[in-house]
PDB file of C-alpha atoms and ligand atoms in Angstrom:
ATOM      1  CA  MET A   1      -3.762  20.216 -43.036  1.00 43.00           C
ATOM      2  CA  THR A   2      -5.178  23.659 -42.033  1.00 42.00           C
ATOM      3  CA  GLN A   3      -2.342  23.884 -39.059  1.00 43.00           C
ATOM      4  CA  LYS A   4      -0.455  23.169 -41.779  1.00 45.00           C
ATOM      5  CA  LEU A   5      -1.250  25.270 -44.058  1.00 45.00           C
ATOM      6  CA  MET A   6      -1.471  28.331 -42.028  1.00 43.00           C
ATOM      7  CA  ALA A   7       1.931  26.629 -40.965  1.00 42.00           C
ATOM      8  CA  ALA A   8       3.115  27.709 -45.273  1.00 44.00           C
ATOM      9  CA  GLY A   9       3.048  31.197 -43.876  1.00 43.00           C
ATOM     10  CA  ALA A  10       2.815  34.785 -46.378  1.00 45.00           C
ATOM     11  CA  GLY A  11       0.799  34.955 -49.206  1.00 49.00           C
ATOM     12  CA  VAL A  12      -1.660  31.985 -47.909  1.00 50.00           C
ATOM     13  CA  ASP A  13      -5.120  32.016 -48.303  1.00 53.00           C
ATOM     14  CA  LEU A  14      -6.587  30.691 -44.638  1.00 50.00           C
ATOM     15  CA  ALA A  15     -10.205  30.470 -46.431  1.00 50.00           C
ATOM     16  CA  ILE A  16      -9.570  29.382 -50.049  1.00 50.00           C
ATOM     17  CA  ALA A  17      -6.794  27.198 -48.192  1.00 50.00           C
ATOM     18  CA  ASP A  18      -8.509  25.619 -45.671  1.00 61.00           C
ATOM     19  CA  SER A  19     -10.902  23.634 -47.696  1.00 91.00           C
ATOM     20  CA  TYR A  20      -8.602  22.272 -50.311  1.00 96.00           C
ATOM     21  CA  ASN A  21      -5.685  20.656 -49.942  1.00 97.00           C
ATOM     22  CA  LEU A  22      -4.044  18.769 -53.206  1.00 98.00           C
ATOM     23  CA  VAL A  23      -5.273  20.822 -55.592  1.00 98.00           C
ATOM     24  CA  SER A  24      -3.084  23.642 -54.282  1.00 98.00           C
ATOM     25  CA  ARG A  25      -0.055  25.418 -54.558  1.00 97.00           C
ATOM     26  CA  GLN A  26       1.317  24.683 -50.984  1.00 97.00           C
ATOM     27  CA  PHE A  27       1.234  20.887 -50.963  1.00 97.00           C
ATOM     28  CA  LYS A  28       3.200  21.264 -54.872  1.00 98.00           C
ATOM     29  CA  PRO A  29       5.014  23.960 -55.697  1.00 98.00           C
ATOM     30  CA  GLU A  30       6.457  22.984 -59.187  1.00 98.00           C
ATOM     31  CA  ASP A  31       3.633  22.633 -62.123  1.00 98.00           C
ATOM     32  CA  THR A  32       1.608  19.172 -62.864  1.00 98.00           C
ATOM     33  CA  VAL A  33       3.453  18.272 -65.823  1.00 98.00           C
ATOM     34  CA  ILE A  34       0.363  16.137 -67.095  1.00 98.00           C
ATOM     35  CA  ASN A  35       0.829  13.169 -69.881  1.00 98.00           C
ATOM     36  CA  VAL A  36      -1.656  11.637 -72.158  1.00 98.00           C
ATOM     37  CA  MET A  37       0.080   8.972 -74.779  1.00 98.00           C
ATOM     38  CA  GLY A  38       3.179  11.537 -75.068  1.00 97.00           C
ATOM     39  CA  ALA A  39       1.333  14.942 -75.811  1.00 98.00           C
ATOM     40  CA  LYS A  40       1.597  16.871 -72.439  1.00 98.00           C
ATOM     41  CA  ILE A  41      -0.312  19.412 -70.697  1.00 98.00           C
ATOM     42  CA  GLY A  42       1.451  22.451 -67.840  1.00 98.00           C
ATOM     43  CA  GLY A  43       4.903  23.028 -66.812  1.00 98.00           C
ATOM     44  CA  ARG A  44       6.107  23.791 -71.116  1.00 98.00           C
ATOM     45  CA  HIS A  45       3.863  22.270 -72.515  1.00 98.00           C
ATOM     46  CA  LEU A  46       0.974  23.821 -74.256  1.00 98.00           C
ATOM     47  CA  GLY A  47      -1.999  21.074 -75.168  1.00 98.00           C
ATOM     48  CA  ILE A  48      -4.839  21.639 -77.777  1.00 99.00           C
ATOM     49  CA  MET A  49      -8.166  20.103 -77.772  1.00 99.00           C
ATOM     50  CA  ALA A  50     -10.194  20.936 -80.867  1.00 99.00           C
ATOM     51  CA  GLY A  51     -13.320  18.716 -82.985  1.00 99.00           C
ATOM     52  CA  PRO A  52     -17.085  18.962 -83.408  1.00 98.00           C
ATOM     53  CA  CYS A  53     -19.112  20.415 -80.604  1.00 98.00           C
ATOM     54  CA  ALA A  54     -20.359  16.898 -81.152  1.00 98.00           C
ATOM     55  CA  VAL A  55     -20.256  13.471 -83.150  1.00 98.00           C
ATOM     56  CA  GLU A  56     -22.423  13.521 -85.403  1.00 98.00           C
ATOM     57  CA  SER A  57     -21.959  12.001 -88.208  1.00 98.00           C
ATOM     58  CA  LEU A  58     -18.594   9.281 -89.002  1.00 98.00           C
ATOM     59  CA  GLU A  59     -17.938  11.577 -91.591  1.00 98.00           C
ATOM     60  CA  GLN A  60     -17.922  14.452 -90.333  1.00 98.00           C
ATOM     61  CA  LEU A  61     -16.248  14.021 -87.320  1.00 98.00           C
ATOM     62  CA  LEU A  62     -13.471  12.103 -89.359  1.00 98.00           C
ATOM     63  CA  THR A  63     -13.444  15.381 -91.946  1.00 98.00           C
ATOM     64  CA  ALA A  64     -12.985  17.542 -88.138  1.00 98.00           C
ATOM     65  CA  ALA A  65     -10.443  15.189 -87.153  1.00 98.00           C
ATOM     66  CA  ARG A  66      -7.972  15.057 -89.533  1.00 98.00           C
ATOM     67  CA  VAL A  67      -8.132  18.748 -90.142  1.00 98.00           C
ATOM     68  CA  VAL A  68      -7.701  19.464 -86.537  1.00 98.00           C
ATOM     69  CA  LYS A  69      -4.436  17.130 -86.856  1.00 98.00           C
ATOM     70  CA  GLY A  70      -3.084  19.019 -90.034  1.00 98.00           C
ATOM     71  CA  ALA A  71      -3.254  21.697 -88.132  1.00 98.00           C
ATOM     72  CA  GLY A  72      -1.069  20.854 -85.144  1.00 98.00           C
ATOM     73  CA  ALA A  73      -3.287  19.975 -82.101  1.00 98.00           C
ATOM     74  CA  GLN A  74      -2.592  16.905 -80.499  1.00 98.00           C
ATOM     75  CA  PHE A  75      -6.563  15.730 -79.628  1.00 99.00           C
ATOM     76  CA  LEU A  76      -9.662  15.297 -80.640  1.00 99.00           C
ATOM     77  CA  ARG A  77     -12.317  16.235 -78.688  1.00 98.00           C
ATOM     78  CA  GLY A  78     -16.310  15.694 -79.541  1.00 98.00           C
ATOM     79  CA  GLY A  79     -19.190  15.071 -77.796  1.00 98.00           C
ATOM     80  CA  ALA A  80     -21.502  12.074 -77.685  1.00 98.00           C
ATOM     81  CA  TYR A  81     -23.422  12.975 -75.571  1.00 98.00           C
ATOM     82  CA  LYS A  82     -24.819  16.384 -74.361  1.00 96.00           C
ATOM     83  CA  PRO A  83     -25.857  19.061 -72.197  1.00 93.00           C
ATOM     84  CA  ARG A  84     -28.379  20.535 -73.760  1.00 95.00           C
ATOM     85  CA  THR A  85     -30.489  24.112 -72.517  1.00 94.00           C
ATOM     86  CA  SER A  86     -33.636  22.006 -74.843  1.00 96.00           C
ATOM     87  CA  PRO A  87     -34.482  18.836 -74.489  1.00 96.00           C
ATOM     88  CA  TYR A  88     -35.883  17.984 -77.948  1.00 96.00           C
ATOM     89  CA  ALA A  89     -32.442  19.941 -78.867  1.00 96.00           C
ATOM     90  CA  PHE A  90     -30.005  16.989 -81.232  1.00 95.00           C
ATOM     91  CA  GLN A  91     -29.099  15.548 -77.245  1.00 97.00           C
ATOM     92  CA  GLY A  92     -25.719  13.266 -79.184  1.00 97.00           C
ATOM     93  CA  LEU A  93     -25.379   9.166 -80.932  1.00 98.00           C
ATOM     94  CA  ALA A  94     -24.530   8.468 -76.982  1.00 97.00           C
ATOM     95  CA  GLU A  95     -22.795   4.859 -77.849  1.00 97.00           C
ATOM     96  CA  ARG A  96     -22.608   5.556 -81.575  1.00 98.00           C
ATOM     97  CA  GLY A  97     -20.750   9.034 -81.467  1.00 98.00           C
ATOM     98  CA  LEU A  98     -18.080   7.192 -78.796  1.00 98.00           C
ATOM     99  CA  GLU A  99     -17.009   4.252 -81.984  1.00 98.00           C
ATOM    100  CA  PHE A 100     -16.753   6.838 -83.806  1.00 98.00           C
ATOM    101  CA  LEU A 101     -14.766   8.631 -81.780  1.00 98.00           C
ATOM    102  CA  ALA A 102     -12.467   6.077 -80.934  1.00 98.00           C
ATOM    103  CA  GLU A 103     -11.956   5.095 -85.324  1.00 98.00           C
ATOM    104  CA  ALA A 104     -11.384   8.353 -85.406  1.00 98.00           C
ATOM    105  CA  ARG A 105      -8.378   8.057 -83.381  1.00 98.00           C
ATOM    106  CA  VAL A 106      -7.850   4.672 -84.064  1.00 98.00           C
ATOM    107  CA  GLN A 107      -7.307   6.829 -87.919  1.00 98.00           C
ATOM    108  CA  THR A 108      -5.437   9.903 -86.862  1.00 98.00           C
ATOM    109  CA  GLY A 109      -3.590   8.674 -84.341  1.00 98.00           C
ATOM    110  CA  LEU A 110      -5.487  11.545 -82.540  1.00 98.00           C
ATOM    111  CA  ARG A 111      -6.028  11.798 -78.750  1.00 98.00           C
ATOM    112  CA  ILE A 112     -10.059  11.335 -77.302  1.00 99.00           C
ATOM    113  CA  VAL A 113     -11.468  14.161 -75.489  1.00 98.00           C
ATOM    114  CA  THR A 114     -15.270  13.681 -74.812  1.00 98.00           C
ATOM    115  CA  GLU A 115     -18.028  14.758 -72.120  1.00 98.00           C
ATOM    116  CA  VAL A 116     -19.287  12.219 -69.797  1.00 98.00           C
ATOM    117  CA  ILE A 117     -22.314  13.950 -68.158  1.00 97.00           C
ATOM    118  CA  ASP A 118     -23.551  10.565 -65.986  1.00 96.00           C
ATOM    119  CA  ALA A 119     -21.341   8.428 -62.659  1.00 97.00           C
ATOM    120  CA  SER A 120     -23.084   5.190 -64.062  1.00 97.00           C
ATOM    121  CA  ALA A 121     -21.718   6.363 -67.287  1.00 97.00           C
ATOM    122  CA  VAL A 122     -18.145   6.498 -66.286  1.00 98.00           C
ATOM    123  CA  GLU A 123     -17.170   3.025 -67.323  1.00 98.00           C
ATOM    124  CA  LEU A 124     -19.105   3.260 -70.191  1.00 98.00           C
ATOM    125  CA  VAL A 125     -17.227   6.413 -71.474  1.00 98.00           C
ATOM    126  CA  SER A 126     -14.071   5.405 -70.215  1.00 98.00           C
ATOM    127  CA  HIS A 127     -13.653   2.614 -72.131  1.00 98.00           C
ATOM    128  CA  TYR A 128     -13.683   4.830 -74.942  1.00 98.00           C
ATOM    129  CA  ALA A 129     -11.530   8.395 -74.076  1.00 98.00           C
ATOM    130  CA  ASP A 130      -8.439   9.530 -73.482  1.00 98.00           C
ATOM    131  CA  VAL A 131      -9.100  11.754 -71.643  1.00 99.00           C
ATOM    132  CA  LEU A 132     -13.103  12.295 -69.596  1.00 99.00           C
ATOM    133  CA  GLN A 133     -14.532  15.787 -69.451  1.00 98.00           C
ATOM    134  CA  ILE A 134     -16.641  16.813 -67.063  1.00 98.00           C
ATOM    135  CA  GLY A 135     -18.359  19.751 -68.532  1.00 98.00           C
ATOM    136  CA  ALA A 136     -20.195  23.214 -66.622  1.00 98.00           C
ATOM    137  CA  ARG A 137     -22.955  22.341 -65.101  1.00 98.00           C
ATOM    138  CA  ASN A 138     -21.126  19.461 -63.777  1.00 98.00           C
ATOM    139  CA  MET A 139     -18.953  20.554 -62.173  1.00 98.00           C
ATOM    140  CA  GLN A 140     -20.497  20.203 -57.926  1.00 98.00           C
ATOM    141  CA  ASN A 141     -22.144  16.678 -59.474  1.00 98.00           C
ATOM    142  CA  PHE A 142     -20.082  15.377 -56.359  1.00 98.00           C
ATOM    143  CA  HIS A 143     -21.177  12.205 -57.068  1.00 98.00           C
ATOM    144  CA  LEU A 144     -19.751  12.110 -60.441  1.00 98.00           C
ATOM    145  CA  LEU A 145     -16.275  13.957 -59.789  1.00 98.00           C
ATOM    146  CA  LYS A 146     -15.625  10.794 -57.344  1.00 98.00           C
ATOM    147  CA  MET A 147     -16.342   8.411 -60.197  1.00 98.00           C
ATOM    148  CA  ALA A 148     -14.288  10.680 -61.924  1.00 98.00           C
ATOM    149  CA  GLY A 149     -11.619   9.963 -59.421  1.00 98.00           C
ATOM    150  CA  ARG A 150     -11.006   6.417 -59.333  1.00 98.00           C
ATOM    151  CA  THR A 151     -10.382   5.553 -62.982  1.00 98.00           C
ATOM    152  CA  ASP A 152      -7.479   5.717 -63.728  1.00 98.00           C
ATOM    153  CA  LYS A 153      -8.295   8.891 -66.757  1.00 98.00           C
ATOM    154  CA  PRO A 154      -6.892  12.537 -67.168  1.00 98.00           C
ATOM    155  CA  ILE A 155     -10.354  14.858 -66.105  1.00 99.00           C
ATOM    156  CA  LEU A 156     -10.803  17.736 -67.572  1.00 99.00           C
ATOM    157  CA  LEU A 157     -12.409  19.727 -65.590  1.00 99.00           C
ATOM    158  CA  LYS A 158     -14.629  22.699 -66.342  1.00 99.00           C
ATOM    159  CA  ARG A 159     -15.739  25.712 -64.837  1.00 98.00           C
ATOM    160  CA  GLY A 160     -18.973  25.290 -63.440  1.00 98.00           C
ATOM    161  CA  LEU A 161     -21.208  29.202 -64.982  1.00 97.00           C
ATOM    162  CA  ALA A 162     -21.452  30.303 -62.438  1.00 97.00           C
ATOM    163  CA  ALA A 163     -19.029  28.348 -59.802  1.00 98.00           C
ATOM    164  CA  THR A 164     -16.890  30.728 -58.063  1.00 98.00           C
ATOM    165  CA  ILE A 165     -12.460  29.869 -58.543  1.00 98.00           C
ATOM    166  CA  SER A 166     -12.652  28.454 -54.819  1.00 97.00           C
ATOM    167  CA  GLU A 167     -15.389  25.881 -55.752  1.00 98.00           C
ATOM    168  CA  TRP A 168     -13.941  25.547 -58.648  1.00 98.00           C
ATOM    169  CA  LEU A 169     -10.958  23.933 -57.156  1.00 98.00           C
ATOM    170  CA  ASN A 170     -12.650  22.214 -54.930  1.00 98.00           C
ATOM    171  CA  ALA A 171     -14.392  20.285 -57.237  1.00 98.00           C
ATOM    172  CA  ALA A 172     -10.906  18.891 -59.161  1.00 98.00           C
ATOM    173  CA  GLU A 173     -10.021  18.687 -54.843  1.00 98.00           C
ATOM    174  CA  TYR A 174     -13.047  15.864 -54.644  1.00 98.00           C
ATOM    175  CA  ILE A 175     -11.245  14.105 -57.652  1.00 98.00           C
ATOM    176  CA  MET A 176      -8.316  14.136 -56.313  1.00 98.00           C
ATOM    177  CA  SER A 177      -9.568  12.955 -52.897  1.00 98.00           C
ATOM    178  CA  GLU A 178     -10.095   9.426 -54.422  1.00 98.00           C
ATOM    179  CA  GLY A 179      -6.616   9.278 -55.942  1.00 98.00           C
ATOM    180  CA  ASN A 180      -6.747  10.211 -59.057  1.00 98.00           C
ATOM    181  CA  TYR A 181      -4.635  13.325 -59.564  1.00 98.00           C
ATOM    182  CA  ARG A 182      -4.241  14.017 -63.424  1.00 98.00           C
ATOM    183  CA  VAL A 183      -7.365  16.731 -63.549  1.00 99.00           C
ATOM    184  CA  ILE A 184      -6.876  19.974 -65.887  1.00 99.00           C
ATOM    185  CA  LEU A 185      -8.624  22.839 -65.993  1.00 99.00           C
ATOM    186  CA  CYS A 186     -11.076  24.715 -68.443  1.00 99.00           C
ATOM    187  CA  GLU A 187     -12.141  27.743 -68.203  1.00 99.00           C
ATOM    188  CA  ARG A 188     -15.364  28.678 -70.221  1.00 98.00           C
ATOM    189  CA  GLY A 189     -16.419  31.741 -68.934  1.00 98.00           C
ATOM    190  CA  ILE A 190     -19.072  32.568 -66.205  1.00 98.00           C
ATOM    191  CA  ARG A 191     -22.069  33.654 -66.314  1.00 98.00           C
ATOM    192  CA  THR A 192     -22.667  37.632 -65.590  1.00 98.00           C
ATOM    193  CA  PHE A 193     -25.101  40.513 -66.407  1.00 98.00           C
ATOM    194  CA  GLU A 194     -23.614  41.081 -70.174  1.00 98.00           C
ATOM    195  CA  THR A 195     -26.082  39.168 -72.410  1.00 98.00           C
ATOM    196  CA  TYR A 196     -23.471  40.117 -75.690  1.00 98.00           C
ATOM    197  CA  THR A 197     -21.189  37.318 -74.635  1.00 98.00           C
ATOM    198  CA  ARG A 198     -22.873  34.134 -74.738  1.00 98.00           C
ATOM    199  CA  SER A 199     -20.430  33.624 -70.536  1.00 98.00           C
ATOM    200  CA  THR A 200     -17.733  35.862 -70.033  1.00 98.00           C
ATOM    201  CA  LEU A 201     -14.087  34.370 -70.054  1.00 98.00           C
ATOM    202  CA  ASP A 202     -13.050  35.449 -67.366  1.00 98.00           C
ATOM    203  CA  LEU A 203      -9.411  35.494 -67.874  1.00 98.00           C
ATOM    204  CA  GLY A 204      -8.175  36.680 -65.052  1.00 98.00           C
ATOM    205  CA  ALA A 205      -9.142  33.553 -63.802  1.00 98.00           C
ATOM    206  CA  VAL A 206      -6.101  31.497 -65.555  1.00 98.00           C
ATOM    207  CA  ALA A 207      -4.096  33.922 -63.609  1.00 98.00           C
ATOM    208  CA  ALA A 208      -5.896  33.466 -60.371  1.00 98.00           C
ATOM    209  CA  VAL A 209      -5.226  29.678 -61.032  1.00 98.00           C
ATOM    210  CA  LYS A 210      -1.985  29.493 -62.020  1.00 98.00           C
ATOM    211  CA  ASN A 211      -0.867  30.820 -58.211  1.00 98.00           C
ATOM    212  CA  LEU A 212      -3.459  29.011 -55.982  1.00 98.00           C
ATOM    213  CA  SER A 213      -2.469  25.375 -58.229  1.00 98.00           C
ATOM    214  CA  HIS A 214      -0.278  23.549 -59.552  1.00 98.00           C
ATOM    215  CA  LEU A 215      -2.556  21.905 -61.901  1.00 98.00           C
ATOM    216  CA  PRO A 216      -2.208  22.770 -65.639  1.00 98.00           C
ATOM    217  CA  VAL A 217      -5.628  25.370 -66.601  1.00 98.00           C
ATOM    218  CA  ILE A 218      -6.878  25.185 -70.443  1.00 99.00           C
ATOM    219  CA  VAL A 219      -8.953  27.544 -71.986  1.00 99.00           C
ATOM    220  CA  ASP A 220     -12.147  27.583 -73.483  1.00 99.00           C
ATOM    221  CA  PRO A 221     -12.548  30.781 -76.359  1.00 99.00           C
ATOM    222  CA  SER A 222     -15.515  28.530 -77.956  1.00 99.00           C
ATOM    223  CA  HIS A 223     -17.825  28.806 -75.319  1.00 98.00           C
ATOM    224  CA  GLY A 224     -16.334  31.848 -73.391  1.00 98.00           C
ATOM    225  CA  THR A 225     -18.016  33.410 -76.351  1.00 98.00           C
ATOM    226  CA  GLY A 226     -20.471  32.098 -78.484  1.00 98.00           C
ATOM    227  CA  ARG A 227     -19.320  33.938 -81.250  1.00 98.00           C
ATOM    228  CA  TRP A 228     -16.769  32.665 -83.625  1.00 98.00           C
ATOM    229  CA  GLN A 229     -15.061  36.386 -84.461  1.00 98.00           C
ATOM    230  CA  MET A 230     -14.000  36.080 -81.088  1.00 98.00           C
ATOM    231  CA  VAL A 231     -12.694  32.438 -80.831  1.00 99.00           C
ATOM    232  CA  ARG A 232      -9.008  33.399 -82.720  1.00 98.00           C
ATOM    233  CA  PRO A 233      -8.535  36.480 -79.636  1.00 98.00           C
ATOM    234  CA  MET A 234      -9.202  35.842 -76.499  1.00 98.00           C
ATOM    235  CA  ALA A 235      -7.355  32.163 -77.984  1.00 98.00           C
ATOM    236  CA  ARG A 236      -4.103  34.711 -78.605  1.00 98.00           C
ATOM    237  CA  ALA A 237      -5.070  35.958 -75.567  1.00 98.00           C
ATOM    238  CA  ALA A 238      -5.472  32.449 -73.491  1.00 98.00           C
ATOM    239  CA  ILE A 239      -1.824  31.610 -74.508  1.00 98.00           C
ATOM    240  CA  ALA A 240      -0.555  34.851 -73.259  1.00 97.00           C
ATOM    241  CA  ALA A 241      -2.663  35.181 -69.785  1.00 97.00           C
ATOM    242  CA  GLY A 242      -0.902  31.530 -69.064  1.00 97.00           C
ATOM    243  CA  ALA A 243      -2.554  29.385 -70.083  1.00 98.00           C
ATOM    244  CA  ASP A 244      -1.717  26.228 -71.040  1.00 98.00           C
ATOM    245  CA  GLY A 245      -3.558  25.223 -73.116  1.00 98.00           C
ATOM    246  CA  LEU A 246      -7.089  25.269 -75.460  1.00 99.00           C
ATOM    247  CA  ILE A 247     -10.131  23.285 -76.361  1.00 99.00           C
ATOM    248  CA  ILE A 248     -11.882  24.442 -78.962  1.00 99.00           C
ATOM    249  CA  GLU A 249     -14.862  24.253 -81.496  1.00 99.00           C
ATOM    250  CA  VAL A 250     -13.911  23.105 -85.565  1.00 99.00           C
ATOM    251  CA  HIS A 251     -17.144  22.140 -87.899  1.00 98.00           C
ATOM    252  CA  PRO A 252     -16.439  21.242 -91.498  1.00 98.00           C
ATOM    253  CA  ASN A 253     -18.978  23.444 -92.360  1.00 98.00           C
ATOM    254  CA  PRO A 254     -20.027  25.394 -88.991  1.00 98.00           C
ATOM    255  CA  ALA A 255     -23.397  26.501 -90.754  1.00 98.00           C
ATOM    256  CA  ILE A 256     -24.945  23.079 -90.212  1.00 98.00           C
ATOM    257  CA  ALA A 257     -23.716  21.760 -87.373  1.00 98.00           C
ATOM    258  CA  LEU A 258     -26.751  20.511 -84.852  1.00 98.00           C
ATOM    259  CA  CYS A 259     -24.025  22.256 -82.465  1.00 97.00           C
ATOM    260  CA  ASP A 260     -22.855  25.706 -81.813  1.00 98.00           C
ATOM    261  CA  GLY A 261     -22.354  26.306 -84.966  1.00 98.00           C
ATOM    262  CA  LYS A 262     -22.444  30.698 -83.944  1.00 98.00           C
ATOM    263  CA  GLN A 263     -19.053  29.739 -82.291  1.00 98.00           C
ATOM    264  CA  SER A 264     -17.295  26.568 -84.709  1.00 98.00           C
ATOM    265  CA  LEU A 265     -14.900  27.976 -86.356  1.00 99.00           C
ATOM    266  CA  THR A 266     -14.574  26.490 -90.046  1.00 98.00           C
ATOM    267  CA  PRO A 267     -10.153  24.796 -91.379  1.00 98.00           C
ATOM    268  CA  GLU A 268      -9.225  27.553 -92.793  1.00 98.00           C
ATOM    269  CA  ASN A 269      -9.568  29.939 -88.993  1.00 98.00           C
ATOM    270  CA  PHE A 270      -8.633  27.073 -87.403  1.00 99.00           C
ATOM    271  CA  SER A 271      -5.468  26.519 -89.134  1.00 98.00           C
ATOM    272  CA  ARG A 272      -5.116  30.504 -88.554  1.00 98.00           C
ATOM    273  CA  LEU A 273      -5.659  30.273 -84.772  1.00 98.00           C
ATOM    274  CA  MET A 274      -2.839  28.158 -84.871  1.00 98.00           C
ATOM    275  CA  TYR A 275      -0.270  30.039 -86.172  1.00 98.00           C
ATOM    276  CA  GLU A 276      -0.853  32.688 -84.319  1.00 98.00           C
ATOM    277  CA  VAL A 277      -0.778  31.149 -80.697  1.00 98.00           C
ATOM    278  CA  GLU A 278       1.924  28.743 -81.982  1.00 97.00           C
ATOM    279  CA  ALA A 279       3.829  31.980 -82.237  1.00 97.00           C
ATOM    280  CA  ILE A 280       2.480  33.857 -78.963  1.00 97.00           C
ATOM    281  CA  ALA A 281       3.534  30.835 -77.031  1.00 97.00           C
ATOM    282  CA  ALA A 282       7.118  30.943 -77.961  1.00 96.00           C
ATOM    283  CA  ILE A 283       7.791  33.783 -76.740  1.00 94.00           C
ATOM    284  CA  ALA A 284       5.805  32.624 -73.446  1.00 91.00           C
ATOM    285  CA  GLY A 285       8.723  30.294 -73.374  1.00 94.00           C
ATOM    286  CA  LYS A 286       6.025  26.708 -74.927  1.00 97.00           C
ATOM    287  CA  ALA A 287       5.406  24.934 -77.331  1.00 96.00           C
ATOM    288  CA  ILE A 288       3.173  22.307 -78.321  1.00 95.00           C
ATOM    289  CA  ASP A 289       4.623  18.791 -78.351  1.00 89.00           C
TER     290      ASP A 289
HETATM  291  C1  PEP B 301     -18.616  21.623 -74.299  1.00 90.41           C
HETATM  292  O1  PEP B 301     -17.255  20.930 -74.281  1.00 90.41           O
HETATM  293  O2  PEP B 301     -19.062  21.043 -75.970  1.00 90.41           O
HETATM  294  C2  PEP B 301     -19.679  21.867 -73.205  1.00 90.41           C
HETATM  295  C3  PEP B 301     -20.864  20.996 -73.868  1.00 90.41           C
HETATM  296  O3  PEP B 301     -18.783  23.311 -72.350  1.00 90.41           O
HETATM  297  P1  PEP B 301     -19.915  23.867 -70.994  1.00 90.41           P
HETATM  298  O4  PEP B 301     -19.618  22.589 -70.791  1.00 90.41           O
HETATM  299  O5  PEP B 301     -18.593  24.490 -70.292  1.00 90.41           O
HETATM  300  O6  PEP B 301     -20.496  24.535 -71.312  1.00 90.41           O
HETATM  301 MN1   MN B 302     -20.188  23.447 -77.626  1.00 90.41          MN
END
């Protein structure tokens, strides 16, 4: 493969190209468009995923689902298994949370995005989810990546907390090398010396990955900033920078959220975000469809 890529010629970063192949633009020059039950992500299509950080109750989830659907999102996000920094923090409702997500799909038609934190749970989560999320803390859990690569579900692969772009693309290669080519990358901020923000959202990585890879890249300005006041500006910037979509935390009442309330948008602010993003998307020649 190295020989083939070297022959591909100018502009190829050999140090990087050497370690991955299927994810690269050299392997596939045209943008990959991933179709999730009629909603497309990539190319000219934006995918918008929104919902609470964690599934807390059926009522909370259904309220959030109706809000994000009404504002134009195609996907409902919500964690049933939460990878929390503290073992004493709310860990999620587990399978009951998955059942609530499935109920929200029935009631709204939204596609379900939810995290799988363990290789042994891939089968169970796949049973309920339309898109499997692999979180930042698991980006280099290679066994989990391989198991995800053996499913028929699209995978949302978040960038690791301290992962280089090359490591992130290699993680995507793990999934694709098992036969699952439907990988959506997600920039969600990285650890730097800055402490004002929860993470430093690396929008430069979006532009870089669009050059290096054909895969769609979406942005998570919620975890990327940790502050709800920054979410709308960074969502606008992400779309302007060429992102193929967004994943946004929205809670019916962020003040009482069990997880990540400080970075969660109110329904009103999410509607504003969607209005602004659609305007920028139109300039960029993209649409939410
Ligand atoms: C999440 O999306 O709920 C999450 C935990 O994100 P990350 O893995 O990016 O921290
Ligand atoms: Mn969260």
